[in-house]
Tab-separated table of C-alpha atoms in Angstrom:
chain	number	residue	atom	x	y	z
A	1	MET	CA	119.818	186.980	26.778
A	2	THR	CA	120.222	190.480	24.826
A	3	GLU	CA	119.181	191.541	21.600
A	4	THR	CA	122.932	191.584	20.225
A	5	VAL	CA	123.115	187.516	20.397
A	6	LYS	CA	123.288	186.281	17.036
A	7	GLN	CA	121.072	183.956	15.293
A	8	ARG	CA	123.079	180.761	15.078
A	9	PRO	CA	122.194	178.244	12.413
A	10	LYS	CA	119.634	175.624	12.439
A	11	PHE	CA	118.564	172.737	10.353
A	12	LEU	CA	115.783	170.515	11.175
A	13	ALA	CA	115.129	168.724	7.958
A	14	LEU	CA	115.466	165.256	9.142
A	15	HIS	CA	114.854	163.890	6.307
A	16	GLU	CA	117.358	166.205	4.458
A	17	ILE	CA	120.729	165.083	6.815
A	18	ARG	CA	123.130	162.574	5.979
A	19	LEU	CA	123.949	160.789	9.231
A	20	PRO	CA	126.806	158.331	9.133
A	21	ILE	CA	125.626	154.994	9.829
A	22	ALA	CA	127.062	154.983	13.365
A	23	GLY	CA	124.752	158.260	13.932
A	24	PHE	CA	122.044	156.709	12.937
A	25	VAL	CA	122.735	153.302	15.020
A	26	SER	CA	123.048	156.056	17.899
A	27	ILE	CA	119.936	157.790	17.523
A	28	LEU	CA	117.921	154.745	16.827
A	29	HIS	CA	119.478	153.289	20.761
A	30	ARG	CA	117.773	156.746	21.959
A	31	VAL	CA	114.205	156.121	20.293
A	32	SER	CA	114.294	152.316	21.065
A	33	GLY	CA	115.135	153.456	24.944
A	34	ALA	CA	112.337	156.125	24.848
A	35	GLY	CA	109.890	153.355	23.510
A	36	LEU	CA	110.670	150.758	25.965
A	37	PHE	CA	110.210	153.174	28.675
A	38	LEU	CA	106.656	154.473	27.028
A	39	LEU	CA	105.513	150.782	26.630
A	40	LEU	CA	107.352	149.870	30.054
A	41	PRO	CA	103.926	149.711	32.148
A	42	TRP	CA	101.818	147.648	29.555
A	43	LEU	CA	104.949	145.239	29.374
A	44	ILE	CA	105.143	144.927	33.107
A	45	TYR	CA	101.451	144.257	32.478
A	46	LEU	CA	102.070	141.590	30.137
A	47	PHE	CA	104.252	140.244	32.930
A	48	GLU	CA	101.621	140.244	35.666
A	49	LEU	CA	98.936	137.989	33.826
A	50	SER	CA	101.601	135.753	32.498
A	51	LEU	CA	102.360	135.161	36.547
A	52	LYS	CA	98.968	135.364	38.605
A	53	SER	CA	97.470	132.515	38.262
A	54	PRO	CA	96.830	129.417	35.504
A	55	ASP	CA	93.655	131.483	34.074
A	56	THR	CA	95.200	135.040	33.672
A	57	PHE	CA	98.564	132.764	31.766
A	58	VAL	CA	95.547	131.490	29.723
A	59	SER	CA	94.484	135.045	29.104
A	60	PHE	CA	98.143	136.031	28.590
A	61	GLN	CA	98.546	133.470	25.791
A	62	SER	CA	95.471	134.320	23.977
A	63	TYR	CA	96.110	138.392	23.974
A	64	VAL	CA	99.233	137.892	22.673
A	65	ALA	CA	98.138	135.578	19.636
A	66	HIS	CA	96.493	138.797	18.570
A	67	PRO	CA	97.983	139.975	15.136
A	68	LEU	CA	97.947	143.571	16.536
A	69	VAL	CA	99.618	142.896	20.141
A	70	LYS	CA	102.456	140.564	17.997
A	71	LEU	CA	102.991	143.376	16.043
A	72	ILE	CA	103.827	145.585	19.119
A	73	LEU	CA	105.645	143.077	20.567
A	74	LEU	CA	107.530	142.455	17.200
A	75	GLY	CA	108.277	146.445	17.923
A	76	LEU	CA	109.184	146.174	21.491
A	77	ILE	CA	111.895	142.865	21.093
A	78	TRP	CA	113.188	144.633	17.718
A	79	ALA	CA	113.799	148.285	20.472
A	80	PHE	CA	115.088	145.699	23.433
A	81	LEU	CA	117.817	143.623	21.192
A	82	HIS	CA	118.829	147.228	19.069
A	83	HIS	CA	119.288	148.371	21.928
A	84	PHE	CA	121.015	145.908	23.721
A	85	CYS	CA	123.461	145.743	20.699
A	86	ALA	CA	123.824	149.292	20.506
A	87	GLY	CA	124.509	149.361	23.881
A	88	ILE	CA	127.506	146.919	23.588
A	89	ARG	CA	129.123	148.636	20.929
A	90	PHE	CA	128.813	151.755	23.169
A	91	LEU	CA	130.511	149.754	25.850
A	92	LEU	CA	133.341	148.531	23.864
A	93	LEU	CA	133.567	152.231	22.674
A	94	ASP	CA	134.143	153.315	26.209
A	95	LEU	CA	136.876	151.192	26.725
A	96	HIS	CA	138.344	152.686	23.576
A	97	ILE	CA	137.514	149.530	21.283
A	98	GLY	CA	137.227	150.291	17.783
A	99	VAL	CA	136.934	154.241	18.061
A	100	GLU	CA	138.117	154.669	14.437
A	101	LYS	CA	136.314	155.966	11.371
A	102	GLN	CA	136.091	152.945	9.956
A	103	PRO	CA	136.037	150.175	12.696
A	104	SER	CA	133.572	152.747	13.880
A	105	ALA	CA	131.950	152.477	10.554
A	106	ASN	CA	132.039	148.588	10.585
A	107	SER	CA	130.572	147.766	14.380
A	108	ALA	CA	127.742	149.892	13.600
A	109	LYS	CA	126.839	147.926	10.377
A	110	ALA	CA	127.661	144.396	12.860
A	111	VAL	CA	124.871	146.350	15.298
A	112	LEU	CA	122.339	146.577	12.389
A	113	ALA	CA	122.469	142.853	11.154
A	114	VAL	CA	122.782	141.259	14.506
A	115	SER	CA	119.939	143.266	16.014
A	116	LEU	CA	117.817	142.615	12.680
A	117	ALA	CA	118.895	138.856	12.505
A	118	LEU	CA	117.845	138.111	16.565
A	119	THR	CA	114.683	140.016	15.793
A	120	LEU	CA	113.902	137.924	13.366
A	121	ILE	CA	114.769	134.670	15.041
A	122	VAL	CA	112.815	135.898	18.560
A	123	ALA	CA	109.711	136.697	15.940
A	124	ILE	CA	109.734	133.244	14.913
A	125	LYS	CA	110.326	131.607	17.435
A	126	PHE	CA	108.352	133.062	20.191
A	127	LEU	CA	106.060	134.978	18.246
A	128	GLY	CA	105.365	132.307	15.972
A	129	VAL	CA	105.351	134.935	13.259
A	130	LEU	CA	105.776	133.096	9.488
B	1	MET	CA	124.931	170.670	53.027
B	2	LYS	CA	127.658	171.851	50.873
B	3	ALA	CA	125.927	173.334	47.482
B	4	ARG	CA	126.136	170.657	44.695
B	5	ILE	CA	128.287	171.730	41.844
B	6	VAL	CA	126.537	171.233	38.790
B	7	VAL	CA	129.572	172.314	36.744
B	8	GLY	CA	133.160	171.370	35.603
B	9	ALA	CA	135.278	168.469	35.776
B	10	HIS	CA	133.927	164.850	36.699
B	11	TYR	CA	130.270	166.757	37.205
B	12	GLY	CA	128.062	163.552	35.675
B	13	LEU	CA	130.236	160.726	36.263
B	14	LYS	CA	127.992	159.064	38.910
B	15	ASP	CA	125.405	159.185	36.369
B	16	TRP	CA	127.559	158.170	33.751
B	17	LEU	CA	129.140	155.496	35.351
B	18	ALA	CA	125.931	153.978	36.969
B	19	GLN	CA	123.844	154.141	33.327
B	20	ARG	CA	126.760	151.144	32.108
B	21	VAL	CA	126.802	149.403	35.391
B	22	THR	CA	123.040	149.226	35.694
B	23	ALA	CA	123.435	148.300	31.652
B	24	VAL	CA	125.843	145.248	32.494
B	25	VAL	CA	123.448	143.814	35.500
B	26	MET	CA	120.342	144.089	32.911
B	27	ALA	CA	122.669	142.486	30.289
B	28	ILE	CA	123.436	139.842	32.281
B	29	TYR	CA	120.217	138.956	33.735
B	30	THR	CA	119.203	139.165	30.235
B	31	LEU	CA	121.525	136.374	29.063
B	32	VAL	CA	120.221	134.213	31.903
B	33	ILE	CA	116.846	134.600	30.984
B	34	ALA	CA	117.500	133.968	27.541
B	35	PHE	CA	119.136	130.585	28.651
B	36	ALA	CA	116.187	129.656	30.485
B	37	PHE	CA	113.949	130.087	27.958
B	38	MET	CA	115.880	128.076	25.466
B	39	ALA	CA	115.542	125.420	28.354
B	40	GLY	CA	111.953	125.837	28.294
B	41	VAL	CA	110.923	127.357	31.122
B	42	GLY	CA	108.503	129.213	29.141
B	43	ASP	CA	106.725	126.584	27.954
B	44	SER	CA	104.073	126.065	30.452
B	45	TYR	CA	102.390	128.116	33.257
B	46	GLU	CA	103.882	125.528	35.865
B	47	ASN	CA	107.535	125.818	34.233
B	48	TRP	CA	107.441	129.605	34.646
B	49	HIS	CA	105.719	130.101	37.785
B	50	VAL	CA	108.591	127.991	39.284
B	51	PHE	CA	111.220	129.386	37.362
B	52	MET	CA	110.029	132.860	38.465
B	53	SER	CA	109.425	131.792	42.104
B	54	ASN	CA	112.495	130.475	42.710
B	55	SER	CA	114.421	132.317	45.508
B	56	PHE	CA	117.987	133.037	43.545
B	57	VAL	CA	115.963	133.782	40.167
B	58	ARG	CA	113.716	136.266	42.462
B	59	PHE	CA	117.365	138.240	43.945
B	60	LEU	CA	118.321	139.027	40.080
B	61	SER	CA	114.755	139.839	38.903
B	62	PHE	CA	114.590	142.310	41.818
B	63	LEU	CA	118.319	143.283	40.328
B	64	PHE	CA	116.551	143.709	37.132
B	65	ILE	CA	114.016	145.940	37.893
B	66	LEU	CA	116.068	148.230	39.838
B	67	SER	CA	118.493	148.660	37.611
B	68	LEU	CA	116.101	149.317	35.008
B	69	CYS	CA	114.050	151.747	36.383
B	70	PHE	CA	118.106	153.753	37.213
B	71	HIS	CA	118.983	152.846	33.721
B	72	ALA	CA	115.688	154.134	32.393
B	73	TRP	CA	115.360	157.753	34.774
B	74	ILE	CA	118.861	158.594	33.478
B	75	GLY	CA	117.840	157.660	29.357
B	76	VAL	CA	115.196	159.794	30.142
B	77	ARG	CA	116.578	162.696	31.723
B	78	ASP	CA	118.839	162.804	29.179
B	79	ILE	CA	116.381	163.156	26.586
B	80	TRP	CA	114.727	165.689	28.395
B	81	MET	CA	118.258	167.674	29.155
B	82	ASP	CA	118.675	167.518	24.988
B	83	TYR	CA	115.672	168.896	23.611
B	84	VAL	CA	113.497	170.703	26.196
B	85	LYS	CA	114.612	174.090	26.871
B	86	PRO	CA	112.487	175.732	29.094
B	87	THR	CA	112.657	174.868	32.516
B	88	SER	CA	109.569	174.582	34.283
B	89	VAL	CA	108.391	171.961	31.492
B	90	ARG	CA	111.617	169.923	32.024
B	91	LEU	CA	111.593	169.917	35.294
B	92	THR	CA	107.389	169.071	35.093
B	93	LEU	CA	108.766	165.425	32.951
B	94	HIS	CA	111.416	164.893	35.289
B	95	VAL	CA	109.099	164.957	37.721
B	96	VAL	CA	106.401	162.492	35.909
B	97	THR	CA	109.583	160.091	34.491
B	98	ILE	CA	110.545	159.458	37.940
B	99	LEU	CA	107.159	159.353	39.781
B	100	ALA	CA	106.439	157.046	36.486
B	101	LEU	CA	109.445	154.832	37.025
B	102	VAL	CA	109.277	154.521	41.019
B	103	GLY	CA	105.674	153.145	40.105
B	104	CYS	CA	106.516	150.526	37.765
B	105	ALA	CA	109.084	149.492	39.693
B	106	GLY	CA	107.216	148.750	42.673
B	107	TRP	CA	104.628	147.029	40.572
B	108	ALA	CA	106.713	144.935	39.074
B	109	VAL	CA	108.453	144.269	42.181
B	110	GLN	CA	104.859	142.947	43.682
B	111	VAL	CA	104.358	141.676	40.638
B	112	LEU	CA	107.558	138.798	41.757
B	113	TRP	CA	106.656	138.821	45.444
B	114	ARG	CA	103.009	138.469	45.137
B	115	LEU	CA	104.038	134.280	43.403
């Protein structure tokens, strides 16, 4: 790099950047993916516990009954469902479906609504929340 | 071997496509598992164990695990490429990511096959 290269404008005050709804869904898609990746070993551990033996299955059940564990699992369930729904939206965009401005904003809102609703349903049905 | 071309038209096409194909594979598997759970597969250890030991379910689960690791590799690699500019740090992160994913794949497959 030479000294004559001008400093490019940089604005990283994330809380002040007003992202369009589609951009918000997109960055959450990345964040949810990262979160799933980071906790993947833990999820495989739970998978192993649930299958190894009837005894470890019981340990798995009592482990998952713990409120803190439930909270983390809830976060991961949201992460997976958001990533899934936002991913479907991206696949449709790849097929050029919904690329205009208003349909794109609508589908982004739908992703948020559906993923949050499904998270609630899964939480009630499988985590025994509420 | 001819030098890899890492710029220009079609660069990244294979990974772009692989990410989508693995996504579709995983989406189908997710639906299958969701239906299975609604049918009561997770209600007891016996149900769960019998279901996951089934040869066809193991076959699908194996494909899911492989798809997941490749899909995650591309996604996380994109994150490193976007935010980590120093090359040595980024390449180290690439290696750590690959090792973690390969390890997880092996572990998960082993859980599936020890049933």
